[in-house]
Amino acid sequence: DPTPSPLPQLPIPKYFTSQLLNSPHVPNVHFASNPCRLKFHGKEVVIYNNPGLTQMLAKSKVTGEDRTVGSVEHTFKTVLDQGHLCPVDSSVQPVYWNLDNQLHLSPPPTGLILGSNTSGGGGGNEAAMHYSPDENKEGTYCVETGRFDFQDGEFVCYYPETGEAEFSAVGSS
């Protein structure tokens, strides 16, 4: 098993993207870091792609009332309850400690989009849920994108202004 690349991942260097950035055919392109924080309509959305996160947390032991919670929901709850995008040991996922603050989720964002490459092929891997550990707070709308399967073309659209997600497909026949 090769060691995963350390987090957070910096944007692609401008040396590699300069032609695309200066192209009139692709206006307003931005190459962001991973994770990426966006402010949209006054709401903060965190986008984070870690293909192994759901699988890492699925192997963890779930006790108590959460025993019936699926691995995706368990991942959302763990990430938000810990307030950190990578709540696993550094031997499992290395972290650049001087940039660790970029992985913190305090205060919790309005939206959290976790990209993953869950096994099983495209359809059915996506999930969306609203999670608030304290019922007096607004909470976070969580979206797990699943894998973009080029056969089915299924994906999730998240609308920050309304806080809702929609399951979609490209080229439905």
PDB file of N, CA and C in Angstrom, residues 98-141:
ATOM      1  N   ASN A  98       1.815  22.217   9.819  1.00  0.00           N
ATOM      2  CA  ASN A  98       1.765  23.674   9.779  1.00  0.00           C
ATOM      3  C   ASN A  98       0.578  24.186   8.966  1.00  0.00           C
ATOM      4  N   LEU A  99      -0.126  23.306   8.237  1.00  0.00           N
ATOM      5  CA  LEU A  99      -1.329  23.669   7.480  1.00  0.00           C
ATOM      6  C   LEU A  99      -2.583  22.968   8.018  1.00  0.00           C
ATOM      7  N   ASP A 100      -2.455  22.320   9.162  1.00  0.00           N
ATOM      8  CA  ASP A 100      -3.565  21.554   9.738  1.00  0.00           C
ATOM      9  C   ASP A 100      -4.803  22.405   9.989  1.00  0.00           C
ATOM     10  N   ASN A 101      -4.617  23.709  10.253  1.00  0.00           N
ATOM     11  CA  ASN A 101      -5.766  24.579  10.517  1.00  0.00           C
ATOM     12  C   ASN A 101      -6.731  24.630   9.340  1.00  0.00           C
ATOM     13  N   GLN A 102      -6.264  24.337   8.126  1.00  0.00           N
ATOM     14  CA  GLN A 102      -7.145  24.315   6.954  1.00  0.00           C
ATOM     15  C   GLN A 102      -8.097  23.125   6.971  1.00  0.00           C
ATOM     16  N   LEU A 103      -7.824  22.151   7.805  1.00  0.00           N
ATOM     17  CA  LEU A 103      -8.675  20.964   7.908  1.00  0.00           C
ATOM     18  C   LEU A 103      -9.707  21.083   9.026  1.00  0.00           C
ATOM     19  N   HIS A 104      -9.628  22.149   9.813  1.00  0.00           N
ATOM     20  CA  HIS A 104     -10.569  22.333  10.921  1.00  0.00           C
ATOM     21  C   HIS A 104     -11.912  22.842  10.419  1.00  0.00           C
ATOM     22  N   LEU A 105     -12.977  22.412  11.072  1.00  0.00           N
ATOM     23  CA  LEU A 105     -14.336  22.826  10.727  1.00  0.00           C
ATOM     24  C   LEU A 105     -14.972  23.570  11.895  1.00  0.00           C
ATOM     25  N   SER A 106     -14.323  24.618  12.339  1.00  0.00           N
ATOM     26  CA  SER A 106     -14.857  25.388  13.445  1.00  0.00           C
ATOM     27  C   SER A 106     -14.910  26.851  13.044  1.00  0.00           C
ATOM     28  N   PRO A 107     -16.089  27.432  12.978  1.00  0.00           N
ATOM     29  CA  PRO A 107     -17.408  26.854  13.191  1.00  0.00           C
ATOM     30  C   PRO A 107     -17.803  25.945  12.031  1.00  0.00           C
ATOM     31  N   PRO A 108     -18.778  25.059  12.250  1.00  0.00           N
ATOM     32  CA  PRO A 108     -19.195  24.144  11.177  1.00  0.00           C
ATOM     33  C   PRO A 108     -19.734  24.923   9.971  1.00  0.00           C
ATOM     34  N   PRO A 109     -19.415  24.463   8.768  1.00  0.00           N
ATOM     35  CA  PRO A 109     -19.919  25.140   7.568  1.00  0.00           C
ATOM     36  C   PRO A 109     -21.412  24.866   7.360  1.00  0.00           C
ATOM     37  N   THR A 110     -22.028  25.655   6.494  1.00  0.00           N
ATOM     38  CA  THR A 110     -23.431  25.438   6.137  1.00  0.00           C
ATOM     39  C   THR A 110     -23.557  24.192   5.275  1.00  0.00           C
ATOM     40  N   GLY A 111     -22.563  23.976   4.396  1.00  0.00           N
ATOM     41  CA  GLY A 111     -22.565  22.816   3.518  1.00  0.00           C
ATOM     42  C   GLY A 111     -21.225  22.116   3.532  1.00  0.00           C
ATOM     43  N   LEU A 112     -21.239  20.796   3.491  1.00  0.00           N
ATOM     44  CA  LEU A 112     -20.021  19.986   3.449  1.00  0.00           C
ATOM     45  C   LEU A 112     -20.167  18.990   2.319  1.00  0.00           C
ATOM     46  N   ILE A 113     -19.280  19.096   1.334  1.00  0.00           N
ATOM     47  CA  ILE A 113     -19.310  18.176   0.194  1.00  0.00           C
ATOM     48  C   ILE A 113     -18.071  17.297   0.288  1.00  0.00           C
ATOM     49  N   LEU A 114     -18.296  16.004   0.478  1.00  0.00           N
ATOM     50  CA  LEU A 114     -17.199  15.046   0.550  1.00  0.00           C
ATOM     51  C   LEU A 114     -17.157  14.256  -0.747  1.00  0.00           C
ATOM     52  N   GLY A 115     -16.075  14.391  -1.457  1.00  0.00           N
ATOM     53  CA  GLY A 115     -15.893  13.593  -2.667  1.00  0.00           C
ATOM     54  C   GLY A 115     -15.245  12.281  -2.293  1.00  0.00           C
ATOM     55  N   SER A 116     -15.724  11.206  -2.870  1.00  0.00           N
ATOM     56  CA  SER A 116     -15.121   9.919  -2.567  1.00  0.00           C
ATOM     57  C   SER A 116     -15.138   9.051  -3.808  1.00  0.00           C
ATOM     58  N   ASN A 117     -14.466   7.953  -3.699  1.00  0.00           N
ATOM     59  CA  ASN A 117     -14.394   7.000  -4.797  1.00  0.00           C
ATOM     60  C   ASN A 117     -14.856   5.659  -4.259  1.00  0.00           C
ATOM     61  N   THR A 118     -16.042   5.672  -3.645  1.00  0.00           N
ATOM     62  CA  THR A 118     -16.536   4.459  -3.012  1.00  0.00           C
ATOM     63  C   THR A 118     -16.677   3.347  -4.035  1.00  0.00           C
ATOM     64  N   SER A 119     -16.414   2.147  -3.598  1.00  0.00           N
ATOM     65  CA  SER A 119     -16.445   1.013  -4.520  1.00  0.00           C
ATOM     66  C   SER A 119     -17.871   0.637  -4.873  1.00  0.00           C
ATOM     67  N   GLY A 120     -18.033  -0.034  -5.951  1.00  0.00           N
ATOM     68  CA  GLY A 120     -19.344  -0.513  -6.335  1.00  0.00           C
ATOM     69  C   GLY A 120     -19.881   0.158  -7.573  1.00  0.00           C
ATOM     70  N   GLY A 121     -19.163   1.153  -8.072  1.00  0.00           N
ATOM     71  CA  GLY A 121     -19.542   1.760  -9.343  1.00  0.00           C
ATOM     72  C   GLY A 121     -20.694   2.725  -9.251  1.00  0.00           C
ATOM     73  N   GLY A 122     -20.420   3.984  -9.449  1.00  0.00           N
ATOM     74  CA  GLY A 122     -21.362   5.068  -9.626  1.00  0.00           C
ATOM     75  C   GLY A 122     -22.642   5.039  -8.840  1.00  0.00           C
ATOM     76  N   GLY A 123     -23.694   4.488  -9.416  1.00  0.00           N
ATOM     77  CA  GLY A 123     -25.031   4.600  -8.861  1.00  0.00           C
ATOM     78  C   GLY A 123     -25.162   4.044  -7.461  1.00  0.00           C
ATOM     79  N   GLY A 124     -25.924   4.748  -6.663  1.00  0.00           N
ATOM     80  CA  GLY A 124     -26.220   4.267  -5.334  1.00  0.00           C
ATOM     81  C   GLY A 124     -25.205   4.629  -4.281  1.00  0.00           C
ATOM     82  N   ASN A 125     -24.045   5.184  -4.654  1.00  0.00           N
ATOM     83  CA  ASN A 125     -23.040   5.538  -3.671  1.00  0.00           C
ATOM     84  C   ASN A 125     -23.252   6.924  -3.110  1.00  0.00           C
ATOM     85  N   GLU A 126     -24.036   7.751  -3.787  1.00  0.00           N
ATOM     86  CA  GLU A 126     -24.223   9.118  -3.360  1.00  0.00           C
ATOM     87  C   GLU A 126     -25.120   9.155  -2.136  1.00  0.00           C
ATOM     88  N   ALA A 127     -24.951  10.187  -1.335  1.00  0.00           N
ATOM     89  CA  ALA A 127     -25.800  10.346  -0.162  1.00  0.00           C
ATOM     90  C   ALA A 127     -25.889  11.817   0.180  1.00  0.00           C
ATOM     91  N   ALA A 128     -26.986  12.199   0.798  1.00  0.00           N
ATOM     92  CA  ALA A 128     -27.165  13.568   1.266  1.00  0.00           C
ATOM     93  C   ALA A 128     -27.965  13.519   2.553  1.00  0.00           C
ATOM     94  N   MET A 129     -27.601  14.376   3.506  1.00  0.00           N
ATOM     95  CA  MET A 129     -28.319  14.422   4.762  1.00  0.00           C
ATOM     96  C   MET A 129     -28.043  15.747   5.458  1.00  0.00           C
ATOM     97  N   HIS A 130     -28.924  16.127   6.359  1.00  0.00           N
ATOM     98  CA  HIS A 130     -28.725  17.301   7.191  1.00  0.00           C
ATOM     99  C   HIS A 130     -28.325  16.807   8.564  1.00  0.00           C
ATOM    100  N   TYR A 131     -27.283  17.404   9.144  1.00  0.00           N
ATOM    101  CA  TYR A 131     -26.813  16.951  10.446  1.00  0.00           C
ATOM    102  C   TYR A 131     -26.592  18.146  11.359  1.00  0.00           C
ATOM    103  N   SER A 132     -27.171  18.097  12.539  1.00  0.00           N
ATOM    104  CA  SER A 132     -26.956  19.120  13.556  1.00  0.00           C
ATOM    105  C   SER A 132     -26.831  18.426  14.902  1.00  0.00           C
ATOM    106  N   PRO A 133     -25.637  18.465  15.515  1.00  0.00           N
ATOM    107  CA  PRO A 133     -25.483  17.821  16.819  1.00  0.00           C
ATOM    108  C   PRO A 133     -26.290  18.523  17.906  1.00  0.00           C
ATOM    109  N   ASP A 134     -26.592  19.807  17.690  1.00  0.00           N
ATOM    110  CA  ASP A 134     -27.376  20.583  18.638  1.00  0.00           C
ATOM    111  C   ASP A 134     -28.619  21.087  17.915  1.00  0.00           C
ATOM    112  N   GLU A 135     -29.799  20.683  18.373  1.00  0.00           N
ATOM    113  CA  GLU A 135     -31.026  21.029  17.663  1.00  0.00           C
ATOM    114  C   GLU A 135     -31.309  22.523  17.639  1.00  0.00           C
ATOM    115  N   ASN A 136     -30.614  23.307  18.464  1.00  0.00           N
ATOM    116  CA  ASN A 136     -30.813  24.752  18.484  1.00  0.00           C
ATOM    117  C   ASN A 136     -29.980  25.459  17.417  1.00  0.00           C
ATOM    118  N   LYS A 137     -29.126  24.725  16.742  1.00  0.00           N
ATOM    119  CA  LYS A 137     -28.268  25.317  15.719  1.00  0.00           C
ATOM    120  C   LYS A 137     -28.762  24.931  14.333  1.00  0.00           C
ATOM    121  N   GLU A 138     -28.334  25.717  13.344  1.00  0.00           N
ATOM    122  CA  GLU A 138     -28.764  25.490  11.958  1.00  0.00           C
ATOM    123  C   GLU A 138     -28.271  24.155  11.418  1.00  0.00           C
ATOM    124  N   GLY A 139     -27.062  23.750  11.773  1.00  0.00           N
ATOM    125  CA  GLY A 139     -26.522  22.483  11.311  1.00  0.00           C
ATOM    126  C   GLY A 139     -25.838  22.601   9.963  1.00  0.00           C
ATOM    127  N   THR A 140     -25.420  21.475   9.445  1.00  0.00           N
ATOM    128  CA  THR A 140     -24.669  21.397   8.191  1.00  0.00           C
ATOM    129  C   THR A 140     -25.377  20.438   7.252  1.00  0.00           C
ATOM    130  N   TYR A 141     -25.546  20.868   6.000  1.00  0.00           N
ATOM    131  CA  TYR A 141     -26.093  19.966   4.989  1.00  0.00           C
ATOM    132  C   TYR A 141     -24.909  19.248   4.353  1.00  0.00           C
TER     133      TYR A 141
END
